[in-house]
CSV table of C-alpha atoms and ligand atoms in Angstrom, one decimal:
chain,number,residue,atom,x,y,z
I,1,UNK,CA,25.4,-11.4,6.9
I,2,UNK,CA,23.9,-8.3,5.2
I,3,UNK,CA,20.9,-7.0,6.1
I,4,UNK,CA,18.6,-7.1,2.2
I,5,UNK,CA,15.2,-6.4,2.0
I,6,UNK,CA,12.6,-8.5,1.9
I,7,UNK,CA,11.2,-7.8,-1.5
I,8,UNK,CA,14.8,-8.9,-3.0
I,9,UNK,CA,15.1,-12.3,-0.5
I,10,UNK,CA,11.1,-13.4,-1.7
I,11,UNK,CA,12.9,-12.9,-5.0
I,12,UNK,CA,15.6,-15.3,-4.9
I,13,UNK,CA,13.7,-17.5,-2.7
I,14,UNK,CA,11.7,-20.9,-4.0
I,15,UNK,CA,14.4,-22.3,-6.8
I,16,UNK,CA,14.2,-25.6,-5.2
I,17,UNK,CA,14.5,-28.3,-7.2
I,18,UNK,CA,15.4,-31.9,-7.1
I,19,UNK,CA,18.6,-32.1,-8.0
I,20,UNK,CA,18.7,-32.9,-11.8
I,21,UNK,CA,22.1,-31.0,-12.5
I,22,UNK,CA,20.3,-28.3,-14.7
I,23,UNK,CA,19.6,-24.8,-13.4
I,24,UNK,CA,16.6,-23.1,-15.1
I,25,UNK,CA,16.4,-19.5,-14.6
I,26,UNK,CA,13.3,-19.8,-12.9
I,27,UNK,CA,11.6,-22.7,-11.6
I,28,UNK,CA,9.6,-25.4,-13.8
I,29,UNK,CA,6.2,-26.6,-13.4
I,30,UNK,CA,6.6,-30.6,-11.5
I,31,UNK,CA,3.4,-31.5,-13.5
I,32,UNK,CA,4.1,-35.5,-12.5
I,33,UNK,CA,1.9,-37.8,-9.7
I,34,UNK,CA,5.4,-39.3,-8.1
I,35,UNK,CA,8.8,-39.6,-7.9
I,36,UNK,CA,10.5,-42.8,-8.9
I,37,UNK,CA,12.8,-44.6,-6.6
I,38,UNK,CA,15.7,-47.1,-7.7
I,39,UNK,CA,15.6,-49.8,-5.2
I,40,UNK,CA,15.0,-49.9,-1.4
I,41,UNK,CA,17.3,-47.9,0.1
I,42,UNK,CA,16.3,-45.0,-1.9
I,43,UNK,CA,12.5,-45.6,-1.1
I,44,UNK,CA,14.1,-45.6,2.5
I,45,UNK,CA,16.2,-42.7,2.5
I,46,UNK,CA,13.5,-40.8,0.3
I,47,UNK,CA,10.7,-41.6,2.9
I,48,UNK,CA,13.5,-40.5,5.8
I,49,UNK,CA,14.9,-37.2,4.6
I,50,UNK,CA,10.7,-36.3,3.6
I,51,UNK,CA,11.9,-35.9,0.0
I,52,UNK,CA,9.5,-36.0,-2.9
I,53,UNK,CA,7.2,-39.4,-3.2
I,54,UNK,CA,3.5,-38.7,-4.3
I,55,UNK,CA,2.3,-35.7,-5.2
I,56,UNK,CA,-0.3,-35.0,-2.5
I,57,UNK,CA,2.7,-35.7,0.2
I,58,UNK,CA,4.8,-33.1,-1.5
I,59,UNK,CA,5.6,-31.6,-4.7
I,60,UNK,CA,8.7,-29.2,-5.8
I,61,UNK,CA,6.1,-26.2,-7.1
I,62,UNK,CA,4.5,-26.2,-3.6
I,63,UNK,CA,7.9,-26.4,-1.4
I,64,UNK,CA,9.1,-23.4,-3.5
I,65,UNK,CA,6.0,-21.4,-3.2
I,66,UNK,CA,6.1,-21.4,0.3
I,67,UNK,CA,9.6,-20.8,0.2
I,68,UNK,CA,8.5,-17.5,-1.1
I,69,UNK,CA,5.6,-17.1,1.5
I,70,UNK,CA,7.0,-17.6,4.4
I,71,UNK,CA,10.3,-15.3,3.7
I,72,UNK,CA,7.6,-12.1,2.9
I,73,UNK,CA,5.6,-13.1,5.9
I,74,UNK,CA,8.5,-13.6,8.1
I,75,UNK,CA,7.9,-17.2,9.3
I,76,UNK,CA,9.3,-20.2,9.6
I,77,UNK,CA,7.6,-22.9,7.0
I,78,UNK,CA,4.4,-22.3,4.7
I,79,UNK,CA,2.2,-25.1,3.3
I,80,UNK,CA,0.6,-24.6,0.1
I,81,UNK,CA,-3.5,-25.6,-0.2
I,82,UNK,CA,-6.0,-26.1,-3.2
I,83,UNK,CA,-7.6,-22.7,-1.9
I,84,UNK,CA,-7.6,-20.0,0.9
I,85,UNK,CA,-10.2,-21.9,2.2
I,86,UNK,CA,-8.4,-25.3,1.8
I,87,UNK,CA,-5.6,-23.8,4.3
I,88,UNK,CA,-8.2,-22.3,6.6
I,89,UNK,CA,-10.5,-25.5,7.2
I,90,UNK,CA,-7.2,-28.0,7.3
I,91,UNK,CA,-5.5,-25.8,9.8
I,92,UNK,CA,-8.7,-25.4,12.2
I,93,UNK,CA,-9.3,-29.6,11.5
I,94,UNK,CA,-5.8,-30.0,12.9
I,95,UNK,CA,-5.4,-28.0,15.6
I,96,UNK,CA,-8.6,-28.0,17.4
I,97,UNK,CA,-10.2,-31.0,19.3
I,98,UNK,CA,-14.2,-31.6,20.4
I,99,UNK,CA,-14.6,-29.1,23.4
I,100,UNK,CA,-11.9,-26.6,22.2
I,101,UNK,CA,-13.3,-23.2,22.2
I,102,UNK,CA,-12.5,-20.5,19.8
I,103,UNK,CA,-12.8,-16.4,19.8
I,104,UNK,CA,-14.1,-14.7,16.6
I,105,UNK,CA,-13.8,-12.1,14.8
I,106,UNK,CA,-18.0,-10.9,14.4
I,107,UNK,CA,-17.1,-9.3,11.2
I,108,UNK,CA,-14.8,-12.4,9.2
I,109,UNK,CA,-15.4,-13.6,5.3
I,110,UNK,CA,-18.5,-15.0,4.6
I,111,UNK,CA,-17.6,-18.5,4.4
I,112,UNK,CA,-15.1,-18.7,7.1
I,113,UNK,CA,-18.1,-17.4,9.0
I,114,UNK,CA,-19.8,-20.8,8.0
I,115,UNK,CA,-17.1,-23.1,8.7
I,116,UNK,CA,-16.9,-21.4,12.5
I,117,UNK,CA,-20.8,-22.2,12.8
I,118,UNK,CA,-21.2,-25.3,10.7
I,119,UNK,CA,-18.2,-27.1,10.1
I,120,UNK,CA,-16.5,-26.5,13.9
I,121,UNK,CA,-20.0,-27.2,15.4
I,122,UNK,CA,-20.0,-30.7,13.8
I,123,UNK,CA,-16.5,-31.8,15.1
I,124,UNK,CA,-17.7,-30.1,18.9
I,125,UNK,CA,-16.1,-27.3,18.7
I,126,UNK,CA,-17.6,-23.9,20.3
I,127,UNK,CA,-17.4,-20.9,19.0
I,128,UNK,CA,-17.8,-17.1,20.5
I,129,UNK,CA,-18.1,-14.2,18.0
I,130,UNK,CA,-17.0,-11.3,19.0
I,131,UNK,CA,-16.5,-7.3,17.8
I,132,UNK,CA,-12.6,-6.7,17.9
I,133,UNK,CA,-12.8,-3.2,18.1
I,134,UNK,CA,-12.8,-3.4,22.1
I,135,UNK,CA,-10.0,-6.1,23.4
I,136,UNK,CA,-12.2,-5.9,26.8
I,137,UNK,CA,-14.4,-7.8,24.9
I,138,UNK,CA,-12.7,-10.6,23.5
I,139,UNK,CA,-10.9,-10.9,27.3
I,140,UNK,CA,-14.5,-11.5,28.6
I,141,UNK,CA,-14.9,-14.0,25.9
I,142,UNK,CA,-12.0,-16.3,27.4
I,143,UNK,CA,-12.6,-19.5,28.6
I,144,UNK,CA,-10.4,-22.0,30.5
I,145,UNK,CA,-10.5,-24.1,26.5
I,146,UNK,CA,-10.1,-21.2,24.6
I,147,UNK,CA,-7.6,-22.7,22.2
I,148,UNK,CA,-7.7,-19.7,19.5
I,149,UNK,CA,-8.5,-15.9,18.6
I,150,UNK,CA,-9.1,-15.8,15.0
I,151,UNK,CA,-9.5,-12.8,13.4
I,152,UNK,CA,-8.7,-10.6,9.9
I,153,UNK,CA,-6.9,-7.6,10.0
I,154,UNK,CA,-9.2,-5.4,8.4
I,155,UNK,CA,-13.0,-6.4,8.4
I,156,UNK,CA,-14.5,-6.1,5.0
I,157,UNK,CA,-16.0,-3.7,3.9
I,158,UNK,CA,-15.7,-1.1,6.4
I,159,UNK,CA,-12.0,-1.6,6.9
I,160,UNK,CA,-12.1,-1.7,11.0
I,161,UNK,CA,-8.7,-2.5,11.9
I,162,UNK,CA,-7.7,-5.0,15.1
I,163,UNK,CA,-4.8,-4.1,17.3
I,164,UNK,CA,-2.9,-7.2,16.4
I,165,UNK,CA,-0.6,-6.4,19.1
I,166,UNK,CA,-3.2,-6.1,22.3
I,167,UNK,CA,-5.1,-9.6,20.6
I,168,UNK,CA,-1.8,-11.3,20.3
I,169,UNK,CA,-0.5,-10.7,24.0
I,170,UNK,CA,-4.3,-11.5,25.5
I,171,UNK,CA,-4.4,-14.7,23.3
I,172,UNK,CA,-0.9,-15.7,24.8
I,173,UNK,CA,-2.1,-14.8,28.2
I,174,UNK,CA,-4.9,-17.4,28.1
I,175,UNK,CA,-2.3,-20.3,26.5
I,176,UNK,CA,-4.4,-19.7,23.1
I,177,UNK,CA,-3.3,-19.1,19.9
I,178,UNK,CA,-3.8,-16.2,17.6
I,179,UNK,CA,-4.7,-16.9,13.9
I,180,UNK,CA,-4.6,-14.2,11.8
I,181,UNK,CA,-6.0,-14.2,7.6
I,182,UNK,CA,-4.4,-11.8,6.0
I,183,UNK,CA,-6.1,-12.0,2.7
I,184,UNK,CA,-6.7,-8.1,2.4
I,185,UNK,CA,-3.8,-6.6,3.5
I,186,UNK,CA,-1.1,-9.0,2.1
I,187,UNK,CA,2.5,-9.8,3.8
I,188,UNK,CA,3.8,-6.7,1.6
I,189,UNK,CA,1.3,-4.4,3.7
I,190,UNK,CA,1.5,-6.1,6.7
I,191,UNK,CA,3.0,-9.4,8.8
I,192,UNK,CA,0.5,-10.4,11.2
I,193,UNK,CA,3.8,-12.5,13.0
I,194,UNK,CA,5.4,-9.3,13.6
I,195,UNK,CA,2.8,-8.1,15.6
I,196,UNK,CA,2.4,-12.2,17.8
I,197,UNK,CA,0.2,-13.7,15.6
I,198,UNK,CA,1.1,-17.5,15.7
I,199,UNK,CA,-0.8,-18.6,12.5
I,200,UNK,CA,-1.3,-16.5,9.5
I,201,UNK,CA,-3.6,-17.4,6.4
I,202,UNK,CA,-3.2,-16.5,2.7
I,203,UNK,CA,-6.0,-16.5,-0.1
I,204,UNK,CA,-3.0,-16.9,-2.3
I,205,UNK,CA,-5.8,-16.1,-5.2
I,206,UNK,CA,-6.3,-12.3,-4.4
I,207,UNK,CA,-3.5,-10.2,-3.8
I,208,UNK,CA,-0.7,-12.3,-3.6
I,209,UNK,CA,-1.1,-14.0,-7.3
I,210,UNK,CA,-2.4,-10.9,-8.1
I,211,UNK,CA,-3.2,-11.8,-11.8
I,212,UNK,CA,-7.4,-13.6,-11.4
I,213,UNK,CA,-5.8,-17.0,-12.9
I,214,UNK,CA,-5.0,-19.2,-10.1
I,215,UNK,CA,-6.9,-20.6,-6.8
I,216,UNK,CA,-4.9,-21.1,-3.6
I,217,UNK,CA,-4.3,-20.8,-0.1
I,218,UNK,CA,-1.1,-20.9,2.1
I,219,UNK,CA,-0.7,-20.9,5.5
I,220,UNK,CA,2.5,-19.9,7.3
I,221,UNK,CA,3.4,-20.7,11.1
I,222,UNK,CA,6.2,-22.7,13.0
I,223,UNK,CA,8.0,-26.1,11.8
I,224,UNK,CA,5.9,-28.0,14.7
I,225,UNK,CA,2.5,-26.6,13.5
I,226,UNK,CA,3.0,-26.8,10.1
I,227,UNK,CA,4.2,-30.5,10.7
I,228,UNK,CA,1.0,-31.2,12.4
I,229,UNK,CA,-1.4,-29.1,9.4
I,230,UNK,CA,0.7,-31.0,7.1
I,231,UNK,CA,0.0,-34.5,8.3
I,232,UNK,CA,-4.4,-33.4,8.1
I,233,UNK,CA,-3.8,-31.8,4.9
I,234,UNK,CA,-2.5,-34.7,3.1
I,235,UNK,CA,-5.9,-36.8,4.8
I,236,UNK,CA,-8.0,-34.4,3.8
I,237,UNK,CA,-6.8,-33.8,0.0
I,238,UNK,CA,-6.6,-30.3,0.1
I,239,UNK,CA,-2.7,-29.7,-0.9
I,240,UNK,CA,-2.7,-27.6,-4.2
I,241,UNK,CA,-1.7,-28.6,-7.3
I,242,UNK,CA,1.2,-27.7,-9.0
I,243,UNK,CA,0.1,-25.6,-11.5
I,244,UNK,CA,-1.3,-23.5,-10.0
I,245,UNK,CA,1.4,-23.2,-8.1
I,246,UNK,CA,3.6,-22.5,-10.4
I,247,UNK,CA,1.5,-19.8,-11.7
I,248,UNK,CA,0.7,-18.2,-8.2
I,249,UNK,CA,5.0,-18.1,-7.7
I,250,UNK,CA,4.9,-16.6,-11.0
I,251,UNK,CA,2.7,-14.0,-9.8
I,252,UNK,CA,3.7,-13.4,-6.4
I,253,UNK,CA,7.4,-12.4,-7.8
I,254,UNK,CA,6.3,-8.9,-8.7
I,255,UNK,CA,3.9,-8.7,-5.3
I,256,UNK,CA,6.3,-6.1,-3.9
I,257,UNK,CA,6.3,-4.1,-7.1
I,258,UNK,CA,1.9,-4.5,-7.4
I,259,UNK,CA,0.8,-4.4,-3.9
I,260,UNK,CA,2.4,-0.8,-3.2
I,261,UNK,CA,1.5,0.8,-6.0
I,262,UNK,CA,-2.2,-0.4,-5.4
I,263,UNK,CA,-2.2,0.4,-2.2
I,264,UNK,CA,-1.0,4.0,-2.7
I,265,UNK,CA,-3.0,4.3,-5.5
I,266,UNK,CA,-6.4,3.3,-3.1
I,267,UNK,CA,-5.0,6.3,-1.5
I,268,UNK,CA,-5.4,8.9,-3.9
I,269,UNK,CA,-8.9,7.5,-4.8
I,270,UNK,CA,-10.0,7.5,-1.5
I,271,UNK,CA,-8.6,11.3,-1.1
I,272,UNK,CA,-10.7,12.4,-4.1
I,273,UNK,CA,-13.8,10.3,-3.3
I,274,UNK,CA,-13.9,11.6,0.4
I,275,UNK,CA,-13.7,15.5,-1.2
I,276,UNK,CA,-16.8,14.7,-3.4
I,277,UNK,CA,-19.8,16.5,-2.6
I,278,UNK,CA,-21.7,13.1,-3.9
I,279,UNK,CA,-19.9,11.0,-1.5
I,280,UNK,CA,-21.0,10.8,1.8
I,281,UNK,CA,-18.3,8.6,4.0
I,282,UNK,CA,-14.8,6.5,2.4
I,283,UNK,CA,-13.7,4.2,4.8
I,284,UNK,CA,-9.6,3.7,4.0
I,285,UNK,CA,-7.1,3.9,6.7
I,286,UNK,CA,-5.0,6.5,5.1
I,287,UNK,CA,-7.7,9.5,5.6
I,288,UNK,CA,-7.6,11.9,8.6
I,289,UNK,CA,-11.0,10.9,8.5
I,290,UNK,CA,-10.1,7.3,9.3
I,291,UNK,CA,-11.4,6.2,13.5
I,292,UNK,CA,-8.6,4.2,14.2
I,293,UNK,CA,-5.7,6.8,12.3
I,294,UNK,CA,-3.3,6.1,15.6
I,295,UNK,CA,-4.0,2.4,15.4
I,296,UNK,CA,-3.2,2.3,11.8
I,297,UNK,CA,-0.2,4.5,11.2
I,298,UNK,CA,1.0,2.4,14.3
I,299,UNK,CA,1.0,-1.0,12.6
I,300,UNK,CA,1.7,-0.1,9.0
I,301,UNK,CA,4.7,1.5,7.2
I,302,UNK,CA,5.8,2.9,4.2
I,303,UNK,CA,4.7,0.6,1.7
I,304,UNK,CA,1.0,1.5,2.2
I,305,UNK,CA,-2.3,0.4,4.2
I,306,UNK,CA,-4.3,-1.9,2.0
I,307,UNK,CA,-5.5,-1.3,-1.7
I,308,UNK,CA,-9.1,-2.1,-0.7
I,309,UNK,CA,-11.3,0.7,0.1
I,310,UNK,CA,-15.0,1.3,0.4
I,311,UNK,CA,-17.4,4.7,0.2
I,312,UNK,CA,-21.4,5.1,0.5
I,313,UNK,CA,-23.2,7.2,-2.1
I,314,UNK,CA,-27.2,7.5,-2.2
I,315,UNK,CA,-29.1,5.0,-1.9
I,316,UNK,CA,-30.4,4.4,-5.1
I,317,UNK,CA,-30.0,0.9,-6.1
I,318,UNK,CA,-30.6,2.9,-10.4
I,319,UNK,CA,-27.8,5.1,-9.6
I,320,UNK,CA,-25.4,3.1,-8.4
I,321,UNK,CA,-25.9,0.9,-11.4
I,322,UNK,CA,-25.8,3.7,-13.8
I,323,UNK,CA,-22.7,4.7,-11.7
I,324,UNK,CA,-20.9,1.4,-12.6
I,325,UNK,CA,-21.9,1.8,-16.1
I,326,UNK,CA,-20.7,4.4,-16.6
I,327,UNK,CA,-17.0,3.9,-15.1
I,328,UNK,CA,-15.0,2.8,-17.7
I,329,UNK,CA,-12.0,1.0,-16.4
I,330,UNK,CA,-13.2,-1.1,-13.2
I,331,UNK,CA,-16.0,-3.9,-13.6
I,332,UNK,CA,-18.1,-5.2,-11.2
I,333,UNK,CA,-16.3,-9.0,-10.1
I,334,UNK,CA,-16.7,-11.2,-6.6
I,335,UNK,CA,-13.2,-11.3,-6.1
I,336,UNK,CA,-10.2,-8.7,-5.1
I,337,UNK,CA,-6.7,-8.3,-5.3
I,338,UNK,CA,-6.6,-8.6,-9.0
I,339,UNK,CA,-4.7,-6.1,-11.6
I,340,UNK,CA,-8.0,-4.5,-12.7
I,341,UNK,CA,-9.9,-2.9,-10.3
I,342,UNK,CA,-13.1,-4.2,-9.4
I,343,UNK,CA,-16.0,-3.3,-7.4
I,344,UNK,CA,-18.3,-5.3,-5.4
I,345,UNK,CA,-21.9,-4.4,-4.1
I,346,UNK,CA,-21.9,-6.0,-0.2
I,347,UNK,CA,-25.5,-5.6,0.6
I,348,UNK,CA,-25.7,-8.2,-2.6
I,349,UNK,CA,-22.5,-10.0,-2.3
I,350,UNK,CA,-20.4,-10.4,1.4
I,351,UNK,CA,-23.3,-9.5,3.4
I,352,UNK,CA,-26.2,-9.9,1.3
I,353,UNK,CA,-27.5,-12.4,3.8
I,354,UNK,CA,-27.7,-10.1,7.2
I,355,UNK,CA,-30.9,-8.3,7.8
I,356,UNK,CA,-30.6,-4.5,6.5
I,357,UNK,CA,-31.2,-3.5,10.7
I,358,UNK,CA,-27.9,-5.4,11.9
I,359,UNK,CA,-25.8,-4.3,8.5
I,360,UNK,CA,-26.3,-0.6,9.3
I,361,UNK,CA,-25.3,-1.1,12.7
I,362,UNK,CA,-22.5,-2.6,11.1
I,363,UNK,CA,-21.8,0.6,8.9
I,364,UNK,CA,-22.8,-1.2,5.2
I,365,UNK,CA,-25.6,0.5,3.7
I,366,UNK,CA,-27.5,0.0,0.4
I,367,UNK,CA,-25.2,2.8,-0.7
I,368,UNK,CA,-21.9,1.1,-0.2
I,369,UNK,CA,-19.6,0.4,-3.1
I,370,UNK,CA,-16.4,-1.4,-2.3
I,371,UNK,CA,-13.4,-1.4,-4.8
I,372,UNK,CA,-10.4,-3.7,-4.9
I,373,UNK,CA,-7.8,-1.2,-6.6
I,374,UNK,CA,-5.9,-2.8,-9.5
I,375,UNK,CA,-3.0,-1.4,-11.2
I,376,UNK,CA,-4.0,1.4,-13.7
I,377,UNK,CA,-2.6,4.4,-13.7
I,378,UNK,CA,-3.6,6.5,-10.5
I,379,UNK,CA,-4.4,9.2,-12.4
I,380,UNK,CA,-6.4,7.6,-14.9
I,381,UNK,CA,-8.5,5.9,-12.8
I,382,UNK,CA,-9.4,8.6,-10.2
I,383,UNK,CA,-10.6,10.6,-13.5
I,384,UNK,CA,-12.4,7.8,-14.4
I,385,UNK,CA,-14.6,7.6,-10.9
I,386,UNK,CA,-15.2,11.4,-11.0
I,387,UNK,CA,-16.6,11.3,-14.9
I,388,UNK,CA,-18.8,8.2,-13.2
I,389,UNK,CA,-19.8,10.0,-10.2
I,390,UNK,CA,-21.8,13.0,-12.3
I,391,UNK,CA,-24.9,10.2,-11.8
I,392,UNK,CA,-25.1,11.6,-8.5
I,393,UNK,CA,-25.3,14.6,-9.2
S,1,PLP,C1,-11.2,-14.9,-0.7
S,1,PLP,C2,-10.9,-15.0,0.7
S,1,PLP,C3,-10.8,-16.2,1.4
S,1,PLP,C4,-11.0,-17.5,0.7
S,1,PLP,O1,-10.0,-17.8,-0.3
S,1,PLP,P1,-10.3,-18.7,-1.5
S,1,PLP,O2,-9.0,-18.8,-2.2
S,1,PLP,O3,-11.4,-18.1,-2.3
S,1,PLP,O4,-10.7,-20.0,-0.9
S,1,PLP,C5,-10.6,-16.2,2.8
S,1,PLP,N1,-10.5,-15.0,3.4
S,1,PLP,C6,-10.6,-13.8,2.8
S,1,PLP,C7,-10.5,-12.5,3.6
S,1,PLP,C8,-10.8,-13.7,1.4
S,1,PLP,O5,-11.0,-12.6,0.8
């Protein structure tokens, strides 16, 4: 069997359809509640071989989807949720038990922040938050039930990377499990599974639809777990719907083509911003500059480090504002991974609820701009940031 890339597989992957003797060039939209059955032995055998019954069991546009997912992130099934925080609370809700611990990233998404401290504390569940940056630390964070490390791969917005590999083999050490969100980066920067992880999360509505039009969530691990996820997600409602679906396969078909080009094109931006006299640090793993340079060039390859970046200007709350008036491509939006690029403002947005004292510690100032780079021209829009950045001056 030749060896193809992946890019070409994800392409070919998720034409499954029920077999209605028609091949469409590319999959429909399965907009229907159920699938009918003729007589008992077909509700039998339907119910047997876990073919298509009602939609919140299963649904063609969501087996196909994560068809697609799980061949870019290199694992064995994918399930499909309503959102990435559908697959992030389902997957917790199934796999951890009152009196479980779980390791945590210090530095996670705002709201998976909340479900660790609100939603995990109501079913029993304890949870230890930890910085990544030293895996000494999250070792002395073990406990006899620790039954999962959780973490990102990048914390937002200073882009601190964790050594995947080091987290993996301590998690396995203990008997835990590593869980691994890979929102930011994206399967076509990174596969978390590669590197041990035994769970990995998709907000399939940043960079993996790619296009600001769809909500969802996937999350991709073994046959066994995603059997068990399965059986919680379907009692907790939060399988997506088709359509959006269909339009998230839609847009994650040209993911390989999008994904690099943003990523490289963070690149250039982040060379020009961290050579501005106006600019006083960039965090973006592909600068000299970067801490963790080793770390990073390590565990990516050629395709790029991750197409978010951040930089601090003064702090001057008029400034800044006059700054993003006066760019003319990127607009201010809370989301990422989008084909325009957008900026967000995390002392007013991700982190907009920590005290100033513990965000400095944490590297975000009231100067800090992040941008999630889209797909203009590179050129274009690094001309279009220094025209902007003459409000500085
Ligand atoms: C957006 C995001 C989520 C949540 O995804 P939704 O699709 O908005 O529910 C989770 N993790 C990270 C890192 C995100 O950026």
């Amino acid at each position: 069997m030749p060896d193809y890339s992946v890019a070409t597989e994800a392409l070919y992957k998720g034409d499954h359809l029920p077999g209605f003797g028609m091949h469409p060039e590319t999959i429909p939209c399965f907009l229907t509640t159920a699938f009918t059955m003729k007589g008992f032995q077909e509700v039998q055998d339907t119910y047997d071989s876990k073919g298509y019954t009602y939609i919140r069991t299963r649904n063609p546009n969501r087996t196909a989807l994560g068809e697609v997912i799980s061949c870019l992130e290199g694992g064995e099934e994918s399930l499909v949720f309503s959102s990435g925080m559908g697959a992030i609370t389902t997957t917790l809700m199934a796999l951890l038990e009152p009196g479980d611990h779980v390791i945590c990233n210090a530095n996670i998404y705002g709201e998976t922040f909340c479900v660790m401290t609100q939603i995990l504390k109501k079913c029993g569940v304890e949870v230890t938050f930890v910085d990544y940056q030293n895996t000494e630390d999250i070792a002395k964070a073990v406990r006899p039930n620790t039954k999962l490390i959780y973490s990102e791969v990048f914390s937002n917005p200073t882009l601190t990377l964790v050594d995947l590999r080091a987290v993996s083999a301590l998690a396995h050490q203990n008997g835990a499990l590593l869980m691994v969100d890979n929102t930011f980066t994206s399967p076509i920067a990174i596969r978390p599974i590669d590197f041990g992880a035994d769970i990995v999360v998709n907000s399939l509505t940043k960079f993996l639809n790619g296009h600001s039009d769809a909500v969802g969530g996937a999350v991709t691990t073994t046959q066994a777990l995603c059997d068990k996820i399965q059986s919680v997600a379907m009692l907790l409602g939060t399988p997506g719907d088709p359509f959006s679906s269909w339009l998230i396969e839609r847009g994650i078909k040209t993911a390989s083509l999008r994904v690099p080009q943003q990523m490289h094109t963070a690149e250039k931006l982040a060379k020009m911003l961290s050579e501005h006299p106006c600019v006083e640090k960039v965090n973006h793993p592909s600068l000299p500059t970067y801490p963790q340079k080793a770390l990073a060039d390590s565990m990516f390859g050629k395709n790029g480090y991750c197409a978010m970046l951040s930089f601090i200007v003064e702090e001057d709350k008029e400034k800044i504002d006059q700054f993003m008036l006066a760019l003319k491509f990127p607009r201010y939006a809370p989301t990422l991974g989008g084909l325009h690029t957008t900026l967000s403002y995390p002392v007013l947005s991700s982190h907009a609820g920590v005290p100033d004292e513990t965000r400095r510690k944490m590297g975000i100032t009231p100067g800090m701009i992040r941008v999630s780079v889209g797909i203009e021209d590179a050129d274009d829009l690094v001309r279009d940031f220094e025209q902007a950045l003459a409000v500085f001056k």
